[in-house]
Amino acid sequence: MVETVNPDAPTRAEKRREQRRDLIIAAAEAELSESGIAGTTLAGVGERVGLSKGALYYYVDSRDALLALVLEDGLRAVREEAARSVGDDASPLERLAAFGRAHVRLAVERPSGQLIISNVDLLAAHNRTAELLHEHEEAARAIVREAVAAGDLRDLHPVVASSAFFGALNTLCRTYDPDGELTLDEMIDATLDLLVNGWSSGGRS
């Protein structure tokens, strides 16, 4: 029996590199959680994963590159979770709400999300992290465009809509109190209700 080989399957070396990358991201998130962005260093992350600073340079060559790696992983997780939670047949409004829920959960539950909320201006000042933030915003804008085209939302400018969308959600993340009157889900639902119903074509005055 002849075994077929998938040419697109990752090699053993590629798998090892991917596993090492995941370990570096986890170590960086732990370092961010304990030391904050100012106290996170390549040396500290390398020590957590058993790599010298020189060996770590094979994966990231600066602290900015390390932060970009963490940010990229977190933002990708938001979009993947949002897509997974609603399925392929979801309407644009359902996808926009799922995107918002996943964004807030990342920001509240993972250091990479807290990195975004607390350091937007700093991240926007560096090319790679600014590019990643732009891609994340553009993903939300694309859904807004689809919802407008479908007639579900009034004729909103996508840039204005995404600014209001992320502004409201990021404020929610900064003000959420685990011991407060509302649960996180209740706060997310109330915020999305205000946004989406306020923007809906059916809500036009």
Tab-separated table of C-alpha atoms in Angstrom:
chain	number	residue	atom	x	y	z
A	1	MET	CA	0.000	0.000	0.000
A	2	VAL	CA	1.391	3.378	-1.037
A	3	GLU	CA	0.961	6.226	1.417
A	4	THR	CA	0.048	9.585	-0.034
A	5	VAL	CA	1.911	12.613	1.213
A	6	ASN	CA	0.183	15.925	1.666
A	7	PRO	CA	2.608	18.548	0.326
A	8	ASP	CA	0.881	21.232	2.423
A	9	ALA	CA	1.307	19.334	5.704
A	10	PRO	CA	3.742	21.048	8.090
A	11	THR	CA	7.150	19.453	8.470
A	12	ARG	CA	8.432	18.303	11.846
A	13	ALA	CA	10.676	21.364	12.026
A	14	GLU	CA	7.729	23.644	11.250
A	15	LYS	CA	5.670	21.969	13.973
A	16	ARG	CA	8.485	22.466	16.474
A	17	ARG	CA	8.789	26.110	15.495
A	18	GLU	CA	5.034	26.589	15.892
A	19	GLN	CA	5.076	24.913	19.315
A	20	ARG	CA	8.002	27.089	20.395
A	21	ARG	CA	6.187	30.174	19.123
A	22	ASP	CA	3.113	29.253	21.200
A	23	LEU	CA	5.316	28.808	24.285
A	24	ILE	CA	6.896	32.225	23.701
A	25	ILE	CA	3.465	33.868	23.386
A	26	ALA	CA	2.250	32.191	26.592
A	27	ALA	CA	5.425	33.260	28.416
A	28	ALA	CA	5.085	36.819	27.125
A	29	GLU	CA	1.464	36.967	28.289
A	30	ALA	CA	2.524	35.727	31.733
A	31	GLU	CA	5.279	38.342	31.816
A	32	LEU	CA	2.842	41.073	30.763
A	33	SER	CA	0.388	39.983	33.436
A	34	GLU	CA	3.025	40.104	36.175
A	35	SER	CA	5.259	42.974	35.081
A	36	GLY	CA	3.189	45.124	32.732
A	37	ILE	CA	4.328	46.334	29.361
A	38	ALA	CA	7.209	48.397	30.789
A	39	GLY	CA	8.626	45.456	32.737
A	40	THR	CA	8.318	42.843	29.998
A	41	THR	CA	11.722	41.976	28.525
A	42	LEU	CA	13.104	39.473	26.056
A	43	ALA	CA	15.380	38.140	28.768
A	44	GLY	CA	12.456	37.526	31.107
A	45	VAL	CA	10.434	35.758	28.439
A	46	GLY	CA	13.437	33.697	27.344
A	47	GLU	CA	14.027	32.584	30.907
A	48	ARG	CA	10.430	31.362	31.171
A	49	VAL	CA	10.779	29.142	28.091
A	50	GLY	CA	14.387	28.113	28.656
A	51	LEU	CA	15.883	30.099	25.798
A	52	SER	CA	18.817	32.457	25.864
A	53	LYS	CA	18.244	35.963	24.570
A	54	GLY	CA	20.245	35.015	21.481
A	55	ALA	CA	18.119	31.923	20.833
A	56	LEU	CA	14.951	33.948	21.334
A	57	TYR	CA	16.145	36.291	18.581
A	58	TYR	CA	15.426	33.475	16.123
A	59	TYR	CA	11.729	34.132	16.796
A	60	VAL	CA	11.613	37.804	17.820
A	61	ASP	CA	14.439	40.311	17.562
A	62	SER	CA	13.093	43.075	19.799
A	63	ARG	CA	10.544	43.776	22.496
A	64	ASP	CA	8.372	45.531	19.904
A	65	ALA	CA	8.422	42.367	17.791
A	66	LEU	CA	7.503	40.338	20.880
A	67	LEU	CA	4.517	42.590	21.604
A	68	ALA	CA	3.465	42.355	17.962
A	69	LEU	CA	3.592	38.545	18.168
A	70	VAL	CA	1.364	38.559	21.261
A	71	LEU	CA	-1.003	41.100	19.741
A	72	GLU	CA	-1.280	39.201	16.457
A	73	ASP	CA	-2.130	35.983	18.286
A	74	GLY	CA	-4.764	37.678	20.441
A	75	LEU	CA	-6.490	39.512	17.607
A	76	ARG	CA	-6.510	36.387	15.477
A	77	ALA	CA	-8.145	34.548	18.379
A	78	VAL	CA	-10.899	37.199	18.512
A	79	ARG	CA	-11.789	36.767	14.854
A	80	GLU	CA	-11.598	32.972	14.988
A	81	GLU	CA	-13.765	32.789	18.124
A	82	ALA	CA	-16.294	35.199	16.626
A	83	ALA	CA	-16.573	33.124	13.446
A	84	ARG	CA	-16.764	29.850	15.362
A	85	SER	CA	-19.486	31.056	17.719
A	86	VAL	CA	-22.035	31.942	15.020
A	87	GLY	CA	-21.245	29.637	12.084
A	88	ASP	CA	-21.163	30.190	8.342
A	89	ASP	CA	-24.833	31.117	7.904
A	90	ALA	CA	-24.911	33.979	10.404
A	91	SER	CA	-26.214	37.378	9.338
A	92	PRO	CA	-23.866	40.389	9.321
A	93	LEU	CA	-25.495	41.706	12.514
A	94	GLU	CA	-24.987	38.356	14.266
A	95	ARG	CA	-21.362	38.345	13.152
A	96	LEU	CA	-20.838	41.936	14.333
A	97	ALA	CA	-22.257	41.069	17.759
A	98	ALA	CA	-20.090	37.930	17.952
A	99	PHE	CA	-17.040	40.008	17.014
A	100	GLY	CA	-17.827	42.457	19.813
A	101	ARG	CA	-18.302	39.713	22.407
A	102	ALA	CA	-15.039	38.012	21.446
A	103	HIS	CA	-13.173	41.342	21.515
A	104	VAL	CA	-14.370	42.149	25.033
A	105	ARG	CA	-13.637	38.673	26.342
A	106	LEU	CA	-10.066	38.861	25.017
A	107	ALA	CA	-9.587	42.276	26.588
A	108	VAL	CA	-10.907	41.203	29.977
A	109	GLU	CA	-9.582	37.655	30.194
A	110	ARG	CA	-6.171	37.681	28.464
A	111	PRO	CA	-3.082	39.833	29.047
A	112	SER	CA	-2.856	40.374	25.294
A	113	GLY	CA	-6.299	41.966	25.408
A	114	GLN	CA	-5.362	44.139	28.362
A	115	LEU	CA	-2.277	45.123	26.351
A	116	ILE	CA	-4.552	46.544	23.655
A	117	ILE	CA	-6.913	48.395	25.972
A	118	SER	CA	-4.225	49.998	28.132
A	119	ASN	CA	-1.676	50.852	25.445
A	120	VAL	CA	-3.514	51.714	22.231
A	121	ASP	CA	-1.540	54.928	21.665
A	122	LEU	CA	1.783	53.166	22.256
A	123	LEU	CA	0.895	50.277	19.951
A	124	ALA	CA	-0.325	52.649	17.246
A	125	ALA	CA	3.082	54.360	17.251
A	126	HIS	CA	4.900	51.246	15.963
A	127	ASN	CA	4.504	50.030	12.403
A	128	ARG	CA	3.744	46.338	12.924
A	129	THR	CA	1.399	46.715	15.888
A	130	ALA	CA	-0.343	49.655	14.183
A	131	GLU	CA	-0.819	47.458	11.137
A	132	LEU	CA	-2.341	44.693	13.267
A	133	LEU	CA	-4.743	47.110	14.947
A	134	HIS	CA	-5.749	48.455	11.536
A	135	GLU	CA	-6.444	44.921	10.266
A	136	HIS	CA	-8.620	44.255	13.321
A	137	GLU	CA	-10.565	47.468	12.786
A	138	GLU	CA	-10.926	46.711	9.089
A	139	ALA	CA	-12.434	43.299	9.913
A	140	ALA	CA	-15.199	45.063	11.856
A	141	ARG	CA	-15.645	47.642	9.089
A	142	ALA	CA	-16.097	44.878	6.517
A	143	ILE	CA	-18.970	43.435	8.551
A	144	VAL	CA	-20.539	46.899	8.877
A	145	ARG	CA	-20.336	47.310	5.084
A	146	GLU	CA	-22.087	43.957	4.609
A	147	ALA	CA	-24.817	44.887	7.084
A	148	VAL	CA	-25.404	48.217	5.333
A	149	ALA	CA	-25.516	46.508	1.931
A	150	ALA	CA	-28.017	43.970	3.293
A	151	GLY	CA	-30.237	46.782	4.565
A	152	ASP	CA	-29.819	45.740	8.201
A	153	LEU	CA	-27.993	48.929	9.194
A	154	ARG	CA	-28.572	52.515	8.165
A	155	ASP	CA	-26.042	54.023	5.760
A	156	LEU	CA	-23.180	54.320	8.249
A	157	HIS	CA	-19.647	55.305	7.344
A	158	PRO	CA	-17.596	52.205	8.293
A	159	VAL	CA	-14.749	54.235	9.825
A	160	VAL	CA	-17.127	56.182	12.064
A	161	ALA	CA	-18.983	52.997	12.975
A	162	SER	CA	-15.810	51.091	13.893
A	163	SER	CA	-14.544	54.020	15.977
A	164	ALA	CA	-17.799	54.085	17.951
A	165	PHE	CA	-17.876	50.267	18.139
A	166	PHE	CA	-14.391	49.861	19.582
A	167	GLY	CA	-14.670	53.010	21.681
A	168	ALA	CA	-17.754	51.686	23.458
A	169	LEU	CA	-16.377	48.170	23.873
A	170	ASN	CA	-12.969	49.319	25.098
A	171	THR	CA	-14.618	51.644	27.615
A	172	LEU	CA	-16.684	48.686	28.818
A	173	CYS	CA	-13.468	46.704	29.303
A	174	ARG	CA	-11.854	49.467	31.341
A	175	THR	CA	-14.886	50.002	33.573
A	176	TYR	CA	-16.029	46.398	34.061
A	177	ASP	CA	-15.999	45.365	37.721
A	178	PRO	CA	-16.187	41.592	38.403
A	179	ASP	CA	-17.868	42.463	41.719
A	180	GLY	CA	-20.236	44.972	40.160
A	181	GLU	CA	-23.979	44.869	39.680
A	182	LEU	CA	-23.842	43.457	36.131
A	183	THR	CA	-22.080	40.364	34.854
A	184	LEU	CA	-19.695	40.682	31.926
A	185	ASP	CA	-22.236	39.065	29.584
A	186	GLU	CA	-24.945	41.480	30.722
A	187	MET	CA	-22.662	44.455	30.095
A	188	ILE	CA	-21.689	43.159	26.658
A	189	ASP	CA	-25.307	42.488	25.679
A	190	ALA	CA	-26.461	45.921	26.867
A	191	THR	CA	-23.642	47.711	25.022
A	192	LEU	CA	-24.197	45.793	21.779
A	193	ASP	CA	-27.946	46.394	22.056
A	194	LEU	CA	-27.378	50.139	22.286
A	195	LEU	CA	-24.981	50.107	19.359
A	196	VAL	CA	-26.644	47.712	16.952
A	197	ASN	CA	-30.248	48.722	17.641
A	198	GLY	CA	-29.236	52.363	17.464
A	199	TRP	CA	-27.646	51.784	14.079
A	200	SER	CA	-30.263	49.442	12.637
A	201	SER	CA	-32.310	50.514	9.646
A	202	GLY	CA	-35.427	49.599	11.621
A	203	GLY	CA	-34.427	52.010	14.381
A	204	ARG	CA	-34.270	55.023	12.026
A	205	SER	CA	-36.356	57.870	13.382
